[in-house]
Short mmCIF file of C-alpha atoms in Angstrom, two decimals:
data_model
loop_
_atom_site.label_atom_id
_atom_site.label_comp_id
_atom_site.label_asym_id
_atom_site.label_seq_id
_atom_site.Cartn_x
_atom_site.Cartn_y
_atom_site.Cartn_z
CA UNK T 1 11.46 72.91 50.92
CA UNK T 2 15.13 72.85 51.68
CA UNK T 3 16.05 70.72 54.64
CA UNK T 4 19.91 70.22 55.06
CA UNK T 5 22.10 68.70 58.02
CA UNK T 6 25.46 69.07 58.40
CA UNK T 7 27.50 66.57 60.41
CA UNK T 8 31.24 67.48 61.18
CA UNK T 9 33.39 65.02 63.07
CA UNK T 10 36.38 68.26 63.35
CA UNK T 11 38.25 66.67 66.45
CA UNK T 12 39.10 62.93 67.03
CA UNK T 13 41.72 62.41 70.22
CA UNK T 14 42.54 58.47 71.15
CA UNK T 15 45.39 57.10 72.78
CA UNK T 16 49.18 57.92 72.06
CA UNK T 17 51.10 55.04 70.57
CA UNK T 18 50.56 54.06 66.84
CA UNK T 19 51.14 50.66 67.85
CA UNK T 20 48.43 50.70 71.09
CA UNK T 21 44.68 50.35 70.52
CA UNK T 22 43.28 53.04 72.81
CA UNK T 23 40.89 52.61 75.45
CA UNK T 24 38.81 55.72 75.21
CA UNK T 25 38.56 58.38 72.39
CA UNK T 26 36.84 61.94 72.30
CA UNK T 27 35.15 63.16 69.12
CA UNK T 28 34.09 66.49 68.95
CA UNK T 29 32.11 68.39 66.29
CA UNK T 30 29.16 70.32 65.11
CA UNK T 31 25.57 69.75 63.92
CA UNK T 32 23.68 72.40 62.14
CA UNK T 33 20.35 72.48 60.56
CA UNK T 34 18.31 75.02 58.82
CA UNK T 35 15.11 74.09 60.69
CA UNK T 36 14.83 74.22 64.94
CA UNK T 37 12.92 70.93 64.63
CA UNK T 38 15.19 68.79 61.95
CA UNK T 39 18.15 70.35 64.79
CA UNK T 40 16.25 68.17 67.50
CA UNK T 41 15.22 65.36 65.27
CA UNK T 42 19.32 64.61 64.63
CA UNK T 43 20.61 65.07 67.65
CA UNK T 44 17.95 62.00 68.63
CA UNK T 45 19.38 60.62 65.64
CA UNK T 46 23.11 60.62 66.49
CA UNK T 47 22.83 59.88 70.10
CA UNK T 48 21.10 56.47 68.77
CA UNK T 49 23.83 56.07 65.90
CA UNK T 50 26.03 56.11 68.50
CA UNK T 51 25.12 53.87 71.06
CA UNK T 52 24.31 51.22 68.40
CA UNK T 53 28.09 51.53 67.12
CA UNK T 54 29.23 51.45 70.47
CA UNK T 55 27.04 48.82 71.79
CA UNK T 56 28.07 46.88 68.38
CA UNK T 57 31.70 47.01 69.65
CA UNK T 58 31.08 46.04 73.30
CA UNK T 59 31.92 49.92 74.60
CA UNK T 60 29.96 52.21 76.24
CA UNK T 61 29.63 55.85 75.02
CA UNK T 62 28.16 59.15 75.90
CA UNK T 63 26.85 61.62 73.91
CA UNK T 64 26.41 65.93 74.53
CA UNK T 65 25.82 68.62 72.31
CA UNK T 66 26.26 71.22 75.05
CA UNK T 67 29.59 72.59 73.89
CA UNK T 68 32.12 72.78 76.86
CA UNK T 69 34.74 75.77 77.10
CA UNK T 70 37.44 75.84 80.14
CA UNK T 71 34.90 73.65 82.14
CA UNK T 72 31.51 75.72 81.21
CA UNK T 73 28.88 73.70 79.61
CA UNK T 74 26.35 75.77 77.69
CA UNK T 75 23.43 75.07 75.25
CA UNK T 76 24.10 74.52 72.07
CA UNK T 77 23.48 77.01 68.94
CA UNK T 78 19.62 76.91 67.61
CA UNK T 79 19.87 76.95 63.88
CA UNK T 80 19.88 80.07 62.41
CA UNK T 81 16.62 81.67 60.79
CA UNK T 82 15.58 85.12 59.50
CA UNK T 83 12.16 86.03 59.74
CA UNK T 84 10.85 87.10 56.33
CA UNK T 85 9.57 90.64 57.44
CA UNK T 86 12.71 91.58 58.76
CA UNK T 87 14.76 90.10 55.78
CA UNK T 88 12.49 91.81 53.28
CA UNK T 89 13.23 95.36 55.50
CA UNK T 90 17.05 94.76 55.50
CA UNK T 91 16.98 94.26 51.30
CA UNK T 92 15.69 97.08 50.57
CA UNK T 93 17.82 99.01 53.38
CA UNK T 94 20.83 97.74 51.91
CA UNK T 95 19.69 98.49 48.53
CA UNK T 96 18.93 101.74 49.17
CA UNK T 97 22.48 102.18 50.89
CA UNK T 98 24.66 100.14 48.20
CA UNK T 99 22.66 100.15 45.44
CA UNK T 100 20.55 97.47 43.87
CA UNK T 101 23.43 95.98 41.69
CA UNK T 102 25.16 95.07 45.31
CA UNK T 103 22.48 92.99 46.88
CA UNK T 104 22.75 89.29 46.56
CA UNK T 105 20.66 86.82 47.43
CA UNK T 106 22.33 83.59 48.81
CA UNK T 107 21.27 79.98 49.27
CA UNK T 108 20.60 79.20 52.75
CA UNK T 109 23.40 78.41 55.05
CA UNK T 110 23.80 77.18 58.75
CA UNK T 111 26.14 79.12 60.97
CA UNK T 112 26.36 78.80 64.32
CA UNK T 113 25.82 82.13 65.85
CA UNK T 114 24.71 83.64 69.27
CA UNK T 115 22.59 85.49 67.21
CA UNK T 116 20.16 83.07 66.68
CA UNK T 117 19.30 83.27 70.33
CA UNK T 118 17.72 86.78 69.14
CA UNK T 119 16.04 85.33 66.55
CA UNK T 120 14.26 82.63 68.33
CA UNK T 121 12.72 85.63 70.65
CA UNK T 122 12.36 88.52 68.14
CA UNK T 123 12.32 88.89 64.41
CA UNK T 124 16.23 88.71 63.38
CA UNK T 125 17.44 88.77 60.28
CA UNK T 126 21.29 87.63 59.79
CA UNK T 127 22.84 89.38 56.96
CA UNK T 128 26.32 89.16 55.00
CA UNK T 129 28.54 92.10 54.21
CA UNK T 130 30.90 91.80 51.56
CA UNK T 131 34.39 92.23 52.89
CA UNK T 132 36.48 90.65 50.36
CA UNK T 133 39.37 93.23 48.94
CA UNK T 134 42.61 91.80 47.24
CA UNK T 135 44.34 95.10 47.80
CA UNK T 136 44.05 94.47 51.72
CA UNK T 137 44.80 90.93 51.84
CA UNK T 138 41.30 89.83 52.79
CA UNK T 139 40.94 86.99 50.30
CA UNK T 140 39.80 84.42 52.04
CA UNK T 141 36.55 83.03 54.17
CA UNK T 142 35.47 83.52 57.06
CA UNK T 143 37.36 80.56 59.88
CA UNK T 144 40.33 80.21 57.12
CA UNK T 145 43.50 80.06 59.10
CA UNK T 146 44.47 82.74 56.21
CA UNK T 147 41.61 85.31 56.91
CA UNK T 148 42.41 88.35 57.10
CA UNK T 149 39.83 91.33 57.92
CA UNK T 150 39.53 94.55 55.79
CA UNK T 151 38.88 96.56 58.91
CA UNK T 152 37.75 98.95 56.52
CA UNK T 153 34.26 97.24 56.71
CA UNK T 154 33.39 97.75 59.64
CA UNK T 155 31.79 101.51 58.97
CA UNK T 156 29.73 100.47 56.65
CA UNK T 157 28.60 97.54 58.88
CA UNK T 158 27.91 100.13 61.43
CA UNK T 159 26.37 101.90 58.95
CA UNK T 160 23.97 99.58 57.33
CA UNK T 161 22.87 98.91 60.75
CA UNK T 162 22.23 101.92 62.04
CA UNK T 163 19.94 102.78 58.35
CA UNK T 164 18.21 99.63 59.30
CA UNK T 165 17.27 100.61 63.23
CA UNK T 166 16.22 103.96 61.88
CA UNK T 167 13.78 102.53 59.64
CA UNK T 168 12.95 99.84 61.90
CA UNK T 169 11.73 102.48 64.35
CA UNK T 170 9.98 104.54 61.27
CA UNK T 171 8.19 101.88 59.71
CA UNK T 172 8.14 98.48 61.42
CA UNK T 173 8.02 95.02 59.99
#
């Protein structure tokens, strides 16, 4: 089965001269995973790589993955993970809303979303809804510094998940 990490170093602050070899430096980043227990097994992983390197280099280092936001510390995103049930259910709601031609299956992927809080408690599922439109500028993904969002798609989100609460409550998982 598929078992991917992804390891982003997206911030690295250290000193302010080019010609000074700084005494401390910050790295910040993410780590996702597609499984809750590969998640665990990496962070053990990186807290090691990192005191080894730092050890290596006679420095000390610390190492959190609670990420920090105007002084709050919280715990950090589980992976995300849709229960089959509920994925299966929200298929064949959308398909019966958009039509078959306008479902697509994708390869799994690991945002980081407070909505897979919810899906470590109930059965989630975490779907995508198309939102690209030349005509309204919305060319580009998701976190580009160029999105723009084709507000227009927000009714149908609304929509799809109202369909999919109603037959939630008719039918179950």
């Amino acid at each position: 089965p598929l078992d991917s990490v992804v390891i982003s170093v997206t911030v690295f602050n250290a000193g302010s001269a080019s010609n000074v070899m700084a005494d401390s430096a910050n790295l910040q980043g993410t780590l996702r995973a597609l499984n809750p227990k590969t998640f665990i097994k990496f962070q053990d992983k990186i807290i090691e790589m990192v005191q080894a390197v730092a050890a290596a280099h006679g420095c000390t280092a610390s190492t959190s993955f609670e990420p920090e936001w105007n002084g709050v510390k919280r715990i950090p995103y589980p992976p995300t993970v849709n229960d089959a049930k509920a994925s299966a259910l929200a298929m064949r709601v959308a398909s019966d809303m958009f039509g078959e031609e306008s479902i697509k299956t994708v390869v799994p992927v690991m945002p980081a979303e407070d909505f897979s809080f919810f899906g470590e408690v109930f059965p989630s599922v975490m779907m995508w809804l198309g939102a690209y439109n030349a005509t309204a500028g919305a060319t580009h993904p998701l976190h580009s510094t160029e999105y723009v969002l084709d507000e227009n798609v927000l009714t149908t989100g609304v929509a799809l998940h109202a369909l999919y609460a109603l037959e939630y409550l008719r039918v179950g998982i």
